[in-house]
Amino acid sequence: MTTVGVLALQGSFNEHMAALRKIGVKGVEVRKPEQLESVDSLIIPGGESTTMAKLAHYHNLFPALREFVNSGKPVWGTCAGLIFLANKAVGLKTGGQELVGGLNCTVHRNFFGSQLQSFETELSVPKLAEQEGGPDACRGVFIRAPAILEVGPDVEILADYPVTSDKLGSMAPRDEDKENEMGPLDRVIVAVRQGNLLGTAFHPELTADTRWHSLFLRMGEVKGERSLQCASASNSDDPEGKGTPDLPIFE
Ligand code: GLN
């Protein structure tokens, strides 16, 4: 049975552990570099990326985290975790912060503003629905959330979100050729996949929709292997996948 590590330095690691329990998968809290040796995949939760980076540095976790990402094992960063995984982050605190890197994208750390500008919205997620069933939309909980401004060619976009061009204009690196082709750029990217890496700017672990967790687990499957007892577990209350799996949970 697969074991999922959840980086448990700070932030919403308990909620990820609860989501894993719900789909019948073993989660293990990771606080030390050597604990990474015994997990098959890793979730880096949301929280506060500067604080998390300081704690990761204190516990000497960065080299082991980079090695884990490079090993090809699945790693999923939610929110602050997405910032951790980005190759480049803008809007950082003075002095910057250490990143794990690996995900070929530029992230803006507090793109949507302060804590007061946190919001919930419905996101269109056809690729998630194609893989995991259920509705074409999911609830996106954005808490002082980052956004992805630019991705490399090897990055698949799983969800984006509309923003006014003037907001984007002041933040996004401009690519005039792209604008000429596509009209004014007016969306930011909020969920991506690149090989073994998954990144979401929002918090699926704060909703009852476990499809992001099951998608992540599927990334660790060897071809042909069906380890997803969790797929049936997650859908057992709603075999048709027609319900609204977007109610907030507070466990
Ligand atoms: N923007 C926050 C940061 O810098 C992340 C917020 C979150 O994880 N909910 O870390």
Coordinates of C-alpha atoms and ligand atoms in Angstrom, one line a residue:
M1 CA 0.0 0.0 0.0
T2 CA 1.3 3.4 -0.9
T3 CA 2.4 5.8 1.8
V4 CA 1.9 9.5 1.3
G5 CA 4.2 11.9 3.2
V6 CA 2.7 15.3 4.2
L7 CA 5.2 18.0 5.1
A8 CA 4.1 18.9 8.6
L9 CA 6.1 21.9 9.5
Q10 CA 3.3 24.4 9.5
G11 CA 0.0 25.1 7.8
S12 CA -2.8 22.8 6.6
F13 CA -1.1 19.4 7.0
N14 CA -3.8 18.0 9.3
E15 CA -6.5 18.7 6.7
H16 CA -4.4 16.8 4.0
M17 CA -4.0 13.9 6.5
A18 CA -7.8 13.9 7.0
A19 CA -8.4 13.9 3.2
L20 CA -6.1 11.0 2.8
R21 CA -7.8 9.1 5.6
K22 CA -11.1 9.7 3.9
I23 CA -10.0 7.9 0.8
G24 CA -8.4 5.1 2.7
V25 CA -4.7 6.0 2.1
K26 CA -2.0 6.1 4.7
G27 CA -0.6 9.6 5.3
V28 CA 2.6 10.1 7.3
E29 CA 3.7 13.5 8.7
V30 CA 7.2 14.4 7.6
R31 CA 9.4 16.8 9.6
K32 CA 12.9 15.3 9.1
P33 CA 14.9 14.7 6.0
E34 CA 15.3 10.9 6.7
Q35 CA 11.5 10.5 6.9
L36 CA 11.3 11.2 3.2
E37 CA 13.1 7.9 2.5
S38 CA 10.0 5.9 3.6
V39 CA 7.3 7.7 1.7
D40 CA 6.2 7.1 -1.9
S41 CA 4.9 10.6 -2.6
L42 CA 4.8 14.0 -0.8
I43 CA 2.3 16.7 -0.3
I44 CA 3.6 20.2 0.6
P45 CA 0.6 21.9 2.2
G46 CA -0.6 25.5 2.3
G47 CA 0.4 27.8 5.1
E48 CA 2.9 30.6 5.0
S49 CA 5.7 29.9 2.7
T50 CA 8.3 32.2 4.3
T51 CA 7.7 30.7 7.7
M52 CA 7.7 27.2 6.2
A53 CA 10.9 27.9 4.3
K54 CA 12.6 29.1 7.6
L55 CA 11.5 25.9 9.3
A56 CA 12.6 23.7 6.4
H57 CA 16.0 25.4 6.5
Y58 CA 16.2 24.9 10.2
H59 CA 15.5 21.2 9.9
N60 CA 17.9 20.9 6.9
L61 CA 15.1 19.7 4.7
F62 CA 15.9 21.5 1.4
P63 CA 18.5 19.1 0.0
A64 CA 16.3 16.1 0.7
L65 CA 13.2 17.8 -0.7
R66 CA 15.0 18.7 -3.9
E67 CA 16.3 15.1 -4.2
F68 CA 12.8 13.8 -3.7
V69 CA 11.4 16.1 -6.4
N70 CA 14.2 15.0 -8.8
S71 CA 13.7 11.3 -8.0
G72 CA 10.5 11.4 -10.0
K73 CA 8.2 10.5 -7.1
P74 CA 4.9 12.5 -7.1
V75 CA 5.0 15.8 -5.2
W76 CA 1.9 18.1 -4.8
G77 CA 2.2 21.6 -3.6
T78 CA -1.0 23.4 -2.5
C79 CA -0.8 27.2 -2.1
A80 CA 2.4 27.9 -0.1
G81 CA 3.5 24.4 -1.2
L82 CA 3.0 25.5 -4.8
I83 CA 5.3 28.5 -4.1
F84 CA 7.9 26.0 -2.7
L85 CA 7.8 24.0 -5.9
A86 CA 8.1 26.9 -8.4
N87 CA 11.3 27.5 -10.2
K88 CA 10.7 31.2 -9.8
A89 CA 8.6 33.3 -7.4
V90 CA 8.0 37.0 -7.4
G91 CA 6.4 39.2 -4.8
L92 CA 8.6 37.7 -2.1
K93 CA 9.4 39.3 1.2
T94 CA 12.6 41.5 1.2
G95 CA 15.5 39.2 1.2
G96 CA 13.6 36.5 -0.7
Q97 CA 13.1 33.0 0.4
E98 CA 14.6 29.6 -0.5
L99 CA 12.5 27.5 -2.9
V100 CA 12.6 23.8 -3.6
G101 CA 12.0 24.3 -7.3
G102 CA 11.3 21.8 -10.0
L103 CA 8.1 23.2 -11.4
N104 CA 8.8 25.1 -14.5
C105 CA 6.7 28.2 -13.8
T106 CA 6.7 31.7 -12.3
V107 CA 4.5 32.1 -9.3
H108 CA 3.3 35.4 -7.7
R109 CA 3.3 34.8 -4.0
N110 CA 0.3 36.9 -2.9
F111 CA -1.2 37.6 -6.3
F112 CA -4.8 38.0 -5.0
G113 CA -3.9 40.3 -2.2
S114 CA -4.0 40.1 1.5
Q115 CA -5.8 37.7 3.8
L116 CA -8.9 39.9 3.5
Q117 CA -9.0 39.3 -0.3
S118 CA -9.3 35.5 0.3
F119 CA -12.3 34.0 -1.6
E120 CA -14.1 30.9 -2.7
T121 CA -15.1 30.3 -6.3
E122 CA -16.2 27.6 -8.7
L123 CA -13.3 26.5 -11.0
S124 CA -13.8 24.8 -14.3
V125 CA -11.7 21.6 -14.2
P126 CA -12.6 19.4 -17.2
K127 CA -9.3 17.5 -17.1
L128 CA -9.8 16.6 -13.5
A129 CA -13.3 15.4 -14.3
E130 CA -12.0 13.4 -17.2
Q131 CA -9.6 11.5 -15.0
E132 CA -11.5 11.3 -11.8
G133 CA -15.2 11.6 -12.8
G134 CA -17.6 13.9 -11.1
P135 CA -18.6 17.4 -12.1
D136 CA -16.6 19.6 -14.5
A137 CA -16.2 22.1 -11.7
C138 CA -14.7 22.1 -8.3
R139 CA -14.7 24.6 -5.4
G140 CA -11.6 26.6 -5.2
V141 CA -10.7 28.0 -1.7
F142 CA -8.2 30.8 -2.2
I143 CA -6.5 32.0 1.0
R144 CA -4.0 34.8 0.5
A145 CA -3.3 32.8 -2.6
P146 CA -0.6 32.8 -5.1
A147 CA -1.2 32.6 -8.9
I148 CA 1.0 31.2 -11.7
L149 CA 1.9 33.9 -14.2
E150 CA 3.9 31.9 -16.7
V151 CA 4.5 28.2 -17.4
G152 CA 7.1 26.3 -19.5
P153 CA 6.1 24.2 -22.5
D154 CA 6.2 21.0 -20.4
V155 CA 3.6 22.2 -18.0
E156 CA -0.1 21.2 -18.4
I157 CA -2.6 23.7 -17.2
L158 CA -5.5 22.1 -15.2
A159 CA -7.3 25.2 -14.1
D160 CA -7.2 29.0 -14.6
Y161 CA -9.1 32.0 -13.2
P162 CA -10.2 35.2 -14.8
V163 CA -8.6 38.5 -13.6
T164 CA -8.9 42.0 -14.9
S165 CA -6.3 42.8 -17.5
D166 CA -5.1 45.9 -15.5
K167 CA -4.3 43.7 -12.4
L168 CA -2.6 41.2 -14.5
G169 CA -0.9 43.9 -16.6
S170 CA 0.9 45.3 -13.5
M171 CA 2.1 41.8 -12.5
A172 CA 2.6 39.5 -15.3
P173 CA 5.8 39.4 -17.4
R174 CA 4.5 40.7 -20.7
D175 CA 4.9 38.8 -23.9
E176 CA 3.7 41.0 -26.7
D177 CA 3.8 38.2 -29.3
K178 CA 1.5 36.1 -27.2
E179 CA -0.8 39.1 -26.7
N180 CA -1.1 39.8 -30.4
E181 CA -2.0 36.2 -30.9
M182 CA -4.5 35.8 -28.1
G183 CA -5.8 39.3 -27.3
P184 CA -5.2 40.8 -23.9
L185 CA -4.1 38.3 -21.3
D186 CA -6.8 38.1 -18.7
R187 CA -6.5 34.8 -16.9
V188 CA -4.0 33.5 -14.3
I189 CA -3.2 29.8 -13.9
V190 CA -4.2 28.2 -10.7
A191 CA -3.6 24.4 -11.2
V192 CA -0.8 22.7 -13.1
R193 CA 0.8 19.4 -13.7
Q194 CA 4.3 18.7 -14.9
G195 CA 5.3 15.0 -14.9
N196 CA 5.5 14.0 -11.3
L197 CA 4.6 17.4 -10.0
L198 CA 1.2 18.8 -9.2
G199 CA 0.5 22.4 -8.1
T200 CA -2.7 24.1 -7.0
A201 CA -2.9 27.7 -5.8
F202 CA -6.1 26.8 -3.9
H203 CA -6.9 24.4 -1.1
P204 CA -8.7 21.2 -2.1
E205 CA -8.1 19.7 1.3
L206 CA -10.5 22.3 2.8
T207 CA -13.4 20.9 0.7
A208 CA -15.1 17.5 0.7
D209 CA -14.0 16.9 -3.0
T210 CA -11.3 14.3 -2.8
R211 CA -10.7 14.2 -6.5
W212 CA -7.4 16.2 -6.4
H213 CA -6.1 13.7 -3.8
S214 CA -7.1 10.7 -5.9
L215 CA -5.6 12.4 -9.0
F216 CA -2.4 12.8 -7.1
L217 CA -2.4 9.2 -6.0
R218 CA -2.9 8.1 -9.5
M219 CA 0.3 9.9 -10.5
G220 CA 2.2 7.4 -8.4
E221 CA 0.7 4.4 -10.0
V222 CA 2.8 2.2 -12.1
K223 CA 1.3 1.7 -15.5
G224 CA -1.4 -1.0 -15.4
E225 CA -1.5 -1.1 -11.7
R226 CA -4.8 -0.1 -10.1
S227 CA -3.9 1.0 -6.6
L228 CA -7.0 3.1 -6.3
Q229 CA -9.0 1.4 -3.8
C230 CA -9.3 5.0 -2.9
A231 CA -11.2 5.7 -6.1
S232 CA -13.9 3.4 -5.0
A233 CA -13.7 4.7 -1.5
S234 CA -14.0 8.3 -2.5
N235 CA -17.0 7.6 -4.7
S236 CA -18.8 5.2 -2.5
D237 CA -21.3 7.7 -1.3
D238 CA -21.9 9.0 -4.8
P239 CA -21.2 6.2 -7.3
E240 CA -22.5 8.2 -10.2
G241 CA -20.3 11.2 -9.3
K242 CA -23.2 13.5 -9.7
G243 CA -23.3 15.1 -6.2
T244 CA -21.8 18.4 -5.3
P245 CA -18.5 17.4 -3.7
D246 CA -17.7 20.9 -2.7
L247 CA -18.9 21.4 0.8
P248 CA -16.4 22.9 3.1
I249 CA -15.1 20.5 5.8
F250 CA -13.7 21.4 9.1
E251 CA -12.3 18.3 10.8
Ligands
GLN1 N1 0.7 33.5 0.0 C1 1.0 32.6 1.1 C2 2.5 32.5 1.2 O1 3.2 33.3 0.9 C3 0.4 31.3 0.9 C4 -1.0 31.2 1.4 C5 -1.5 29.8 1.6 O2 -0.8 28.8 1.6 N2 -2.8 29.8 1.9 O3 3.0 31.6 1.8

